[in-house]
Amino acid sequence: MVAFGKYLQRKQIEEWSGYYINYKLMKKKVKQYAEQIQGGSQHPRHVLKDFSRMLDTQIETTVLFMLEQQGLLAGRLTKLRETHDAILEQPDISKIVELREAYRDVGRDLLQLLKFVELNAIGLRKILKKFDKRFGYRFADYYVKTRANHPYSQLQQVFKHVGVGAVVGAISRNLHELQENEGSFYSIYDQPVLPLQDPVVEAIKTAVDKLTFSTNFLNFLAQHALIMQDDLVTPSEDTIDEQTYHFNSLLLNLGNTFLYMVNTYIIVPTADDYSMSLGAAATVCGVVIGSMAVAQVFSSVYFSAWSNKSYFKPLVFSSIALFIGNLMYALAYDANSIALLLLGRLCCGLGSARAVNRRYISDCVPLRIRMQASAGFVSASALGMACGPALAGLLQIKFKFYKFTFNQSTLPGWVMAVAWLFYLVWLCISFKEPLRDTEEEEKTNPNETTSMTDRVESSRVEEGLRLPLLITSGIKPEDEEECEESEESPEDSHKPANSFIAAYRLLTPSVKVQLLIYFMLKYAMEILLSESSVITSYYFSWTTSSVAIFLACLGLTVLPVNIMVGSYISNMFEDRQILLTSEIIVFFGILFSFNLFVPYTVPQYVISGLIMFVAAEVLEGVNLSLLSRVMSSRLSKGTYNGGLLSTEAGTLARVVADATITLGGYLGRGHLLNATLLPSLVICIGSIVATCCTYNSLY
């Protein structure tokens, strides 16, 4: 594996060699500091001061050169503007073509400047990481925060891109004006909806986006989906052809996500009544609801593996399994069979294609709109979660047709069976199986198959560009070894995990804690939702419609909460602060839900449940956002990917929670609430303790 210093030297533009960060010098300096501290000749505080001064000098050199180059580009654009004005007076096709190419040349030079900044940002991040690793300090955290928030910060000059934005705007506007548009010259400001098709402009935009990590609602939702992807893909390297991308197929993929979430929650308000009508206890609703999650534990694995070969066939199988499962669920009433009811829900769980839904967006949606598609995945899930109980509240009808009974218990099954049948027809008509690159094509294309060593060098060296140095939320990539210190072979370092054990070994302690947090919040939410019909009917005599309204209102909080966190809260606080605070609020929400000394009231149940649910939603968003950024890049592909791990953690939590409800039922409905809340409280305390222990590593 080639060291970063050699890689930096190889990638440098020769004329600019004196302005790159001197990684080799600083690396030697770190080694020298270590020897001095061990020998007692230098105090650690003096080392920190000296190293900070060196970094400031290095960054200042880079920034001033960058500003100088921006000025040169601005001068070239000014001269081109004069030529542009002359052409407007006397249009000449050949001169217009030359002028457009001249603007593109400026754009290409700007790309070189952005790559210059990129390499320096990587070098700076690596040397800070090496310093922390050698001395055991949190110096990187201190250095970035103090420099990033200062009004005269050189780092701000780099990462705010004020000058770059002006240059990009000038290039974009002038190229657009020079487009052959039936002899007229339109401004991009007059027609802002027109896409900028010029590849140079698109490449610049992507380079700027990758260099800057902006926390906004769309990005927050996309990370909430935990759709793992490689950090270093650019438009020129994106293997997904814009022309072969199929929008209807993406809609069908999101439709599957929405219908599955509706299918999951539509039975919650009536599951206890259905169980009692078949001669079982009301608390058996935990098994009825949880059986779908049990099957999903296994279906997630084979669907993830199946998506390596096809997307259409898994979606067809999913639709058929859910259609049959819902029919069995609906027919169980007339058959008077609790076994048929459970088999129907198991069959529905076997049709869970969420692994395919995530994988399709990751592999088949162009990079340009992948974030929007990921946000659509989260929104479809949230909408389905709200629509399921709401739809159950509307199905308060009872009649019999031939030998089949239609009532509030069976109608959810009938309605979802019809919905999946229509979806299956639409799927067969409109879905287009994406083309896959074969290994033979990769072997026969020498331009795309550079040596594995070079590919891995680039991947390792530039890993984490999506997490540039200036991330005010303080997130740190996983503790991977430095390129030059890695003992892993190039081939192994690029391969996806091939088993759960291999995937587990790639998880750092902080990632394991985050998966524990995910388990905890899913467990607490499932307890609240699944036992709501039993608890509210026992304490408050609520009807099915009342339970449905309560659950629908909870579901409708998902998107507003994510908007608030993604647009505001995450910009004011570090993610780790939001994480720990949300856990504590979940703890109090669970604590206030207990029925202890005073009569249990509707306000206590609703307010404590709302506090716990909203805090859990905030926690889920921030937690998955962190996971999407710190998981190993080897978990971005293959069957055992990061999305599968999080899905399995959440699904196991739901299984355990639903089993807890059923077991708690043996104590009687009067003790069910406290019996199910106690494990939630214990797990929550455990996750808070684990978070506190790894708080400093949640960087």
XYZ file of C-alpha atoms in Angstrom:
699
model
C 0.000 0.000 0.000
C 1.461 3.354 -1.059
C 1.838 5.939 1.699
C -0.260 9.087 1.481
C 2.860 11.235 1.196
C 3.883 9.436 -2.000
C 0.335 9.566 -3.301
C 0.199 13.327 -2.650
C 3.502 13.818 -4.421
C 2.302 11.807 -7.431
C -1.017 13.686 -7.707
C 0.439 17.182 -7.306
C 0.372 19.678 -10.159
C 4.081 20.351 -10.670
C 3.718 24.123 -11.001
C 1.842 24.248 -7.686
C 4.137 21.913 -5.743
C 5.273 24.621 -3.324
C 1.744 25.363 -2.176
C 0.558 21.914 -1.131
C 0.475 20.959 2.513
C 3.873 19.533 3.501
C 2.563 16.208 4.761
C 5.984 14.574 4.848
C 7.465 17.342 7.002
C 4.569 17.304 9.467
C 4.698 13.514 9.702
C 8.387 13.734 10.663
C 7.526 16.487 13.103
C 4.942 14.292 14.826
C 7.552 11.563 15.220
C 10.035 14.090 16.563
C 7.491 15.405 19.089
C 6.885 11.880 20.340
C 10.608 11.333 20.948
C 10.941 14.687 22.725
C 8.010 14.031 25.046
C 9.277 10.543 25.861
C 12.723 11.958 26.583
C 11.259 14.702 28.761
C 12.852 17.490 26.707
C 9.539 18.983 25.622
C 6.344 19.707 27.518
C 3.111 18.460 25.834
C 1.593 21.937 25.998
C 4.530 23.386 24.044
C 4.141 20.605 21.500
C 0.478 21.453 20.984
C 1.285 25.145 20.565
C 4.126 24.502 18.127
C 2.111 22.018 16.074
C -0.872 24.386 15.924
C 1.382 27.173 14.640
C 2.791 24.871 11.972
C -0.683 23.849 10.821
C -1.808 27.482 10.695
C 1.172 28.352 8.490
C 0.574 25.411 6.157
C -3.110 26.247 5.788
C -2.391 29.934 5.236
C -0.024 29.111 2.382
C -2.631 26.911 0.750
C -5.474 29.405 1.218
C -3.587 32.425 -0.091
C -2.547 30.467 -3.168
C -6.129 29.357 -3.701
C -7.340 32.964 -3.500
C -4.629 34.016 -5.937
C -5.725 31.349 -8.424
C -9.336 32.412 -8.025
C -8.276 35.942 -8.900
C -6.541 34.714 -12.047
C -9.669 32.792 -13.057
C -11.766 35.900 -12.412
C -9.412 37.931 -14.641
C -9.788 35.420 -17.461
C -13.562 35.533 -17.085
C -13.500 39.329 -17.279
C -11.625 39.213 -20.594
C -13.983 36.533 -21.911
C -16.907 38.760 -20.925
C -15.541 41.509 -23.183
C -15.302 39.044 -26.069
C -18.802 37.814 -25.233
C -20.247 41.341 -25.468
C -18.581 41.846 -28.860
C -20.075 38.590 -30.169
C -23.531 39.655 -29.024
C -23.269 42.709 -31.284
C -22.072 40.677 -34.284
C -23.009 37.008 -33.813
C -20.591 34.525 -35.359
C -21.127 30.782 -34.912
C -17.422 29.903 -35.067
C -16.546 32.547 -32.457
C -19.397 31.391 -30.234
C -18.011 27.833 -30.340
C -14.514 29.113 -29.492
C -15.872 31.241 -26.654
C -17.821 28.329 -25.162
C -14.682 26.206 -25.244
C -12.745 29.019 -23.566
C -15.314 29.110 -20.742
C -14.996 25.343 -20.422
C -11.206 25.702 -20.153
C -11.735 28.048 -17.207
C -14.077 25.453 -15.714
C -11.485 22.702 -16.116
C -8.864 24.871 -14.422
C -11.332 25.468 -11.594
C -11.703 21.699 -11.255
C -7.925 21.428 -10.882
C -8.075 24.043 -8.127
C -10.820 22.114 -6.335
C -8.732 18.939 -6.533
C -5.855 20.938 -5.058
C -8.052 21.903 -2.095
C -9.290 18.322 -1.822
C -5.818 16.834 -1.492
C -4.820 19.409 1.105
C -7.985 18.731 3.124
C -7.235 14.996 3.083
C -3.651 15.570 4.145
C -4.700 17.842 6.963
C -7.286 15.372 8.236
C -4.767 12.544 8.121
C -2.037 14.396 9.947
C -4.486 15.464 12.660
C -5.618 11.881 13.009
C -2.013 10.668 13.166
C -1.236 13.228 15.868
C -4.226 12.124 17.989
C -3.354 8.472 17.526
C 0.279 8.988 18.516
C -0.345 11.134 21.613
C -3.833 10.057 22.657
C -5.156 13.648 22.607
C -8.380 15.026 21.109
C -6.335 17.726 19.396
C -8.164 17.441 16.054
C -11.475 18.251 17.716
C -9.987 21.310 19.422
C -8.139 22.551 16.335
C -11.025 22.265 13.880
C -13.584 23.872 16.191
C -11.406 26.818 17.220
C -10.386 27.561 13.623
C -13.734 26.834 12.022
C -15.746 29.222 14.202
C -13.294 32.131 14.225
C -14.264 35.079 11.954
C -10.753 35.240 10.460
C -10.397 31.497 10.027
C -8.431 30.344 7.006
C -10.431 27.118 7.091
C -13.633 29.083 6.555
C -12.110 30.669 3.486
C -11.584 27.218 2.040
C -14.812 25.503 2.878
C -17.336 28.293 2.472
C -16.386 28.557 -1.228
C -17.531 32.137 -1.668
C -15.055 32.809 -4.461
C -15.623 29.421 -6.063
C -19.378 30.012 -6.160
C -18.887 33.302 -7.997
C -16.644 31.667 -10.618
C -19.050 28.758 -11.086
C -21.941 31.203 -11.461
C -20.128 33.214 -14.130
C -19.194 30.097 -16.112
C -22.706 28.631 -15.852
C -24.489 31.830 -16.857
C -22.278 32.550 -19.834
C -22.335 28.985 -21.141
C -26.110 29.014 -20.897
C -26.343 32.310 -22.778
C -24.194 30.907 -25.561
C -26.433 27.890 -26.113
C -28.005 27.763 -29.535
C -31.573 28.644 -28.625
C -33.258 29.699 -31.873
C -31.200 32.861 -32.065
C -32.286 34.170 -28.658
C -30.174 34.544 -25.552
C -31.955 33.571 -22.312
C -30.515 34.047 -18.853
C -30.447 31.262 -16.289
C -32.106 33.752 -13.942
C -35.065 34.117 -16.307
C -35.491 30.357 -16.595
C -34.089 28.909 -13.372
C -35.796 25.562 -13.903
C -33.708 24.798 -16.980
C -31.051 22.207 -16.101
C -27.409 23.015 -16.768
C -26.452 20.241 -19.125
C -22.825 21.209 -19.668
C -20.655 18.399 -18.256
C -17.978 20.792 -17.014
C -20.501 22.705 -14.890
C -21.949 19.451 -13.546
C -18.465 18.195 -12.649
C -17.651 21.447 -10.826
C -20.926 21.345 -8.910
C -20.275 17.758 -7.819
C -16.708 18.590 -6.749
C -17.935 21.499 -4.626
C -20.707 19.387 -3.096
C -18.256 16.641 -2.146
C -15.804 19.100 -0.638
C -18.469 20.766 1.481
C -20.657 18.784 3.842
C -23.858 20.774 4.330
C -26.348 19.601 6.954
C -29.816 20.213 5.583
C -33.179 18.479 5.632
C -32.726 16.561 2.374
C -29.280 15.317 3.342
C -30.523 14.426 6.825
C -33.398 12.362 5.405
C -31.095 10.637 2.939
C -28.765 9.552 5.744
C -31.803 8.520 7.777
C -32.442 5.920 5.066
C -28.953 4.476 5.730
C -28.389 3.824 2.046
C -24.691 3.112 1.987
C -22.666 4.394 -0.952
C -19.101 5.028 -1.965
C -17.897 8.481 -1.101
C -15.716 9.133 -4.110
C -18.035 8.640 -7.051
C -18.135 11.596 -9.412
C -20.322 12.084 -12.493
C -17.540 10.901 -14.763
C -17.096 7.755 -12.641
C -20.773 7.110 -12.008
C -21.579 3.790 -13.682
C -25.313 4.527 -13.767
C -26.268 5.895 -17.165
C -28.753 8.777 -16.965
C -30.458 7.510 -20.113
C -30.978 3.977 -18.790
C -32.242 5.163 -15.396
C -35.976 4.444 -15.180
C -38.117 6.826 -13.127
C -41.203 4.567 -13.073
C -39.107 1.763 -11.619
C -37.966 4.076 -8.825
C -41.601 4.997 -8.120
C -42.502 1.305 -7.950
C -39.625 0.729 -5.557
C -40.861 3.534 -3.287
C -44.422 2.236 -3.679
C -43.313 -1.109 -2.295
C -41.773 0.702 0.688
C -44.975 2.653 1.340
C -47.343 -0.331 1.034
C -45.188 -2.511 3.259
C -45.233 0.075 6.052
C -49.005 0.441 5.683
C -49.259 -3.356 5.843
C -47.174 -3.439 9.016
C -49.211 -0.931 11.013
C -52.730 -1.297 9.612
C -53.507 -4.216 11.948
C -52.175 -2.630 15.154
C -55.467 -0.985 16.270
C -57.489 -4.202 15.772
C -55.004 -7.005 16.500
C -56.238 -7.510 20.077
C -59.908 -7.710 19.024
C -59.030 -10.154 16.245
C -57.101 -12.367 18.686
C -60.001 -12.402 21.162
C -62.520 -13.227 18.429
C -60.476 -16.344 17.660
C -60.448 -17.442 21.301
C -56.986 -16.159 22.272
C -56.024 -13.589 24.888
C -55.860 -9.924 23.902
C -52.112 -9.864 24.587
C -51.566 -12.448 21.847
C -51.675 -9.373 19.616
C -47.954 -9.115 20.415
C -47.326 -12.425 18.667
C -49.666 -11.502 15.790
C -47.905 -8.197 15.175
C -44.418 -9.579 15.880
C -44.692 -12.643 13.639
C -44.219 -10.384 10.640
C -40.982 -9.078 12.150
C -39.794 -12.635 12.908
C -40.075 -13.561 9.236
C -38.426 -10.295 8.231
C -35.270 -11.272 10.133
C -34.748 -14.069 7.597
C -36.274 -12.408 4.539
C -33.925 -9.419 4.800
C -30.930 -11.702 4.251
C -32.204 -13.582 1.211
C -33.662 -10.426 -0.341
C -30.318 -8.674 0.121
C -28.543 -11.610 -1.562
C -31.181 -11.804 -4.314
C -30.702 -8.122 -5.134
C -27.142 -8.976 -6.250
C -28.707 -10.609 -9.317
C -32.094 -8.990 -9.864
C -34.498 -6.343 -8.578
C -37.623 -7.211 -10.533
C -37.929 -10.834 -9.374
C -37.563 -10.039 -5.642
C -40.226 -7.332 -5.930
C -42.559 -9.745 -7.732
C -41.986 -12.385 -5.051
C -42.545 -9.767 -2.351
C -45.873 -8.727 -3.879
C -47.090 -12.317 -4.234
C -46.044 -13.230 -0.674
C -47.804 -10.178 0.747
C -50.918 -10.811 -1.349
C -51.152 -14.410 -0.107
C -50.283 -13.412 3.475
C -53.039 -10.812 3.622
C -55.568 -13.249 2.155
C -54.681 -15.769 4.865
C -54.966 -13.048 7.501
C -58.445 -12.089 6.268
C -59.683 -15.702 5.916
C -58.561 -16.684 9.439
C -61.737 -15.128 10.878
C -64.123 -17.397 8.970
C -61.819 -20.383 9.471
C -61.710 -19.569 13.207
C -57.997 -20.360 13.168
C -55.379 -18.424 15.106
C -52.757 -20.572 13.334
C -53.911 -19.311 9.918
C -53.783 -15.763 11.260
C -50.165 -16.165 12.365
C -49.189 -17.945 9.144
C -50.629 -15.035 7.198
C -48.502 -12.534 9.096
C -45.413 -14.736 8.735
C -46.029 -14.872 5.002
C -46.276 -11.061 4.946
C -42.949 -10.833 6.754
C -41.361 -13.128 4.164
C -42.314 -10.508 1.574
C -40.345 -7.701 3.243
C -38.240 -6.255 0.422
C -36.833 -3.240 2.266
C -33.299 -4.516 1.643
C -34.084 -4.489 -2.080
C -35.635 -1.018 -1.822
C -32.468 0.386 -0.255
C -30.183 -1.477 -2.634
C -32.068 -0.301 -5.736
C -31.590 3.344 -4.746
C -27.925 2.781 -3.956
C -27.139 0.899 -7.187
C -29.631 2.066 -9.826
C -30.293 5.745 -9.199
C -27.836 8.288 -10.661
C -25.660 10.137 -8.198
C -27.269 13.439 -9.160
C -30.659 12.502 -7.662
C -29.687 9.737 -5.248
C -30.097 11.957 -2.212
C -33.639 12.904 -3.291
C -34.464 9.232 -3.816
C -33.083 8.349 -0.381
C -35.173 11.090 1.192
C -38.166 9.709 -0.729
C -37.527 6.309 0.837
C -37.702 7.768 4.348
C -40.758 9.871 3.492
C -42.587 6.868 1.994
C -41.871 4.868 5.150
C -43.101 7.664 7.408
C -46.232 8.196 5.328
C -46.992 4.474 5.365
C -46.565 4.369 9.119
C -49.150 7.148 9.507
C -51.576 5.867 6.844
C -51.741 2.302 8.232
C -53.523 3.074 11.525
C -55.541 5.879 9.893
C -56.846 3.472 7.272
C -57.729 0.942 9.974
C -59.784 3.633 11.695
C -61.828 4.130 8.517
C -62.576 0.430 8.041
C -65.313 0.319 10.679
C -67.744 -1.615 8.483
C -69.367 -4.993 8.979
C -71.090 -7.130 6.334
C -70.964 -10.603 4.861
C -70.596 -11.531 1.201
C -71.170 -15.156 0.279
C -69.194 -16.995 3.010
C -66.700 -14.260 3.735
C -66.955 -11.829 6.665
C -65.881 -8.220 6.258
C -65.398 -6.319 9.517
C -62.813 -4.130 11.278
C -60.628 -7.179 11.928
C -60.641 -8.729 8.451
C -60.912 -5.632 6.241
C -57.234 -4.656 6.731
C -56.296 -8.029 5.207
C -58.759 -7.711 2.320
C -57.787 -4.115 1.531
C -54.057 -4.841 1.549
C -54.533 -7.981 -0.573
C -56.287 -5.901 -3.234
C -53.624 -3.184 -2.961
C -50.809 -5.690 -3.471
C -52.628 -7.259 -6.426
C -52.904 -3.882 -8.161
C -49.285 -3.164 -7.317
C -48.204 -6.505 -8.809
C -49.971 -5.717 -12.088
C -48.395 -2.255 -12.214
C -45.005 -3.786 -11.410
C -45.206 -6.318 -14.244
C -46.234 -3.633 -16.732
C -43.945 -0.750 -15.794
C -40.838 -2.017 -14.006
C -37.650 -2.120 -16.038
C -34.845 -4.390 -14.826
C -31.633 -2.340 -14.790
C -28.691 -3.578 -16.805
C -25.768 -4.964 -14.846
C -22.104 -4.768 -15.746
C -20.621 -8.221 -16.162
C -17.163 -9.215 -15.055
C -16.284 -9.949 -18.675
C -16.999 -6.339 -19.652
C -14.798 -5.100 -16.853
C -11.947 -7.368 -17.934
C -12.155 -6.336 -21.580
C -12.190 -2.601 -20.874
C -8.615 -1.577 -20.092
C -9.598 2.054 -19.525
C -11.797 1.135 -16.579
C -9.630 -1.578 -15.051
C -6.621 0.099 -13.666
C -4.714 -2.054 -11.273
C -6.477 -3.108 -8.123
C -3.669 -1.530 -6.178
C -4.296 1.907 -7.726
C -8.019 1.646 -7.105
C -7.504 0.748 -3.486
C -4.867 3.430 -3.035
C -7.278 6.070 -4.250
C -10.124 4.650 -2.197
C -8.092 4.430 1.018
C -6.350 7.756 0.628
C -9.476 9.711 -0.206
C -11.822 7.770 2.048
C -13.887 10.190 4.056
C -13.953 13.075 1.599
C -17.639 13.309 2.310
C -16.455 14.072 5.834
C -14.081 16.956 5.099
C -12.053 18.483 7.819
C -14.557 21.214 8.569
C -17.580 19.369 9.904
C -18.884 21.470 12.724
C -20.979 18.629 14.038
C -17.720 16.898 14.958
C -18.155 13.528 13.284
C -15.083 11.409 12.901
C -14.596 8.542 10.404
C -14.096 5.089 11.807
C -10.721 4.285 13.291
C -9.230 2.711 10.197
C -5.473 2.281 10.050
C -3.461 4.731 7.975
C -2.785 3.603 4.415
C 0.879 3.052 5.012
C 0.281 1.131 8.220
C -2.402 -1.221 6.983
C -1.572 -4.895 6.947
C -4.670 -5.752 4.922
C -4.116 -6.787 1.319
C -5.461 -4.439 -1.393
C -7.945 -7.043 -2.572
C -9.328 -7.698 0.913
C -9.578 -4.002 1.746
C -11.874 -3.475 -1.243
C -14.088 -6.550 -0.823
C -17.530 -6.365 0.806
C -18.206 -8.470 3.885
C -19.269 -12.021 3.006
C -20.984 -12.965 6.289
C -22.533 -11.467 9.402
C -19.366 -12.353 11.330
C -17.166 -10.556 8.797
C -19.491 -7.556 8.862
C -19.480 -7.521 12.652
C -15.677 -7.480 12.722
C -15.736 -4.299 10.629
C -17.740 -2.471 13.284
C -15.879 -0.131 15.606
C -16.947 0.107 19.280
C -18.773 3.377 18.640
C -20.715 1.830 15.746
C -21.710 -1.105 17.966
C -23.010 1.371 20.532
C -25.030 3.115 17.832
C -26.570 -0.205 16.784
C -27.443 -0.795 20.453
C -29.117 2.630 20.521
C -31.037 1.704 17.371
C -32.158 -1.539 19.024
C -33.273 0.364 22.118
C -35.320 2.992 20.315
C -37.015 0.436 18.049
C -37.821 -1.696 21.083
C -39.347 1.251 22.959
C -41.356 2.401 19.924
C -42.666 -1.107 19.233
C -43.792 -1.507 22.848
C -45.692 1.773 22.649
C -47.348 1.041 19.300
C -48.091 -2.676 19.591
C -49.655 -2.635 23.045
C -51.554 0.626 22.518
C -54.868 -1.061 21.696
C -54.683 -3.350 24.755
C -53.569 -0.612 27.179
C -56.040 2.046 26.012
C -59.001 -0.325 25.968
C -58.182 -1.522 29.498
C -57.504 1.852 31.138
C -59.575 4.272 29.029
C -62.087 2.076 27.130
C -60.927 3.523 23.820
C -62.542 2.311 20.605
C -60.622 1.145 17.556
C -61.148 4.537 15.924
C -59.628 6.342 18.921
C -56.569 4.076 18.909
C -56.218 4.564 15.143
C -56.299 8.354 15.491
C -53.692 8.266 18.278
C -51.324 6.063 16.251
C -51.857 8.091 13.078
C -51.012 11.295 14.959
C -47.803 9.702 16.214
C -46.902 8.662 12.662
C -47.562 12.156 11.330
C -44.904 13.584 13.658
C -42.106 11.764 11.817
C -41.533 14.184 8.923
C -41.987 17.425 10.922
C -39.537 16.143 13.531
C -36.990 15.305 10.822
C -37.459 18.754 9.266
C -36.804 20.389 12.626
C -33.724 18.267 13.344
C -32.294 18.330 9.832
C -32.798 22.047 9.223
C -32.296 23.611 12.641
C -31.197 21.499 15.605
C -28.322 19.719 13.813
C -26.919 23.113 12.780
C -26.842 24.355 16.381
C -25.551 21.296 18.249
C -23.137 18.437 17.689
C -24.710 15.143 16.680
C -23.339 13.419 19.768
C -24.989 16.064 21.959
C -28.332 15.535 20.237
C -27.837 11.783 20.528
C -27.268 11.762 24.284
C -29.979 14.353 24.973
C -32.526 12.362 22.964
C -31.672 9.195 24.881
C -32.232 10.995 28.182
C -35.592 12.339 26.971
C -36.589 8.827 25.856
C -35.662 7.655 29.359
C -37.956 10.223 30.975
C -40.714 9.458 28.473
C -40.581 5.781 29.474
C -40.339 6.656 33.169
C -43.424 8.883 33.079
C -45.393 6.154 31.286
C -45.356 3.844 34.327
C -48.572 3.350 36.289
C -47.363 3.602 39.880
C -49.163 5.518 42.616
C -51.913 7.607 41.045
C -54.810 6.572 38.788
C -53.651 6.253 35.177
C -55.046 9.056 33.018
C -55.315 9.793 29.320
C -53.083 12.936 29.526
C -50.329 10.969 31.273
C -50.410 8.201 28.658
C -50.658 10.488 25.619
C -48.086 13.067 26.744
C -45.511 10.523 27.963
C -46.024 8.428 24.819
C -45.647 11.483 22.577
C -42.484 12.608 24.380
C -40.955 9.150 24.104
C -41.961 8.666 20.459
C -40.762 12.087 19.247
C -37.474 11.764 21.150
C -37.015 8.292 19.658
C -37.618 9.734 16.170
C -34.992 12.414 16.752
C -32.664 9.754 18.105
C -33.265 7.485 15.113
C -32.528 10.245 12.620
C -29.301 11.364 14.262
C -28.193 7.806 14.974
C -28.670 6.620 11.378
C -27.077 9.809 10.117
C -23.995 8.988 12.178
C -24.022 5.346 11.082
C -24.174 6.269 7.404
C -20.995 8.300 7.833
C -18.831 6.161 10.096
C -19.496 2.622 8.902
C -16.694 0.980 6.971
C -16.773 1.533 3.209
C -16.706 -2.258 2.825
C -20.251 -2.270 4.191
C -21.510 -0.124 1.316
C -21.855 -3.096 -1.044
C -22.633 -6.784 -1.052
C -25.244 -8.849 0.744
C -24.118 -8.074 4.288
C -24.146 -4.290 3.971
C -24.730 -1.524 6.487
C -28.396 -1.215 5.570
C -28.949 -4.913 6.288
C -27.213 -4.673 9.676
C -29.397 -1.778 10.784
C -32.519 -3.497 9.447
C -31.693 -6.668 11.366
C -31.013 -4.728 14.575
C -34.339 -2.911 14.301
C -36.259 -6.043 13.334
C -34.812 -8.054 16.226
C -35.850 -5.250 18.561
C -39.423 -5.467 17.265
C -39.456 -9.252 17.671
C -38.226 -9.056 21.262
C -40.683 -6.251 22.068
C -43.693 -8.125 20.677
C -42.634 -11.280 22.528
C -42.370 -9.196 25.723
C -45.970 -8.023 25.273
C -47.243 -11.586 24.908
C -45.244 -12.846 27.899
C -46.326 -9.856 29.952
C -49.914 -10.805 29.255
C -49.544 -13.815 31.546
C -49.311 -11.369 34.463
C -52.703 -9.942 33.545
C -53.714 -6.823 31.618
C -53.473 -4.745 34.780
C -49.730 -5.455 35.061
C -48.948 -5.453 31.317
C -47.980 -1.776 31.089
C -45.339 -1.833 33.833
C -44.098 -5.302 32.827
C -43.315 -4.138 29.292
C -41.971 -0.710 30.225
C -39.427 -2.112 32.690
C -37.261 -3.838 30.030
C -37.484 -0.663 27.919
C -36.189 1.347 30.850
C -33.310 -1.068 31.522
C -32.221 -1.147 27.865
C -32.460 2.652 27.689
C -30.236 3.044 30.762
C -27.757 0.591 29.221
C -27.613 2.574 25.978
C -27.115 5.858 27.861
C -24.220 4.347 29.831
C -22.677 2.952 26.629
C -23.041 6.343 24.926
C -21.340 8.108 27.827
C -18.462 5.608 27.711
C -17.907 6.206 23.979
C -18.963 9.874 23.934
C -15.532 11.211 22.994
C -15.279 8.800 20.066
C -18.617 10.064 18.677
C -16.568 12.811 17.113
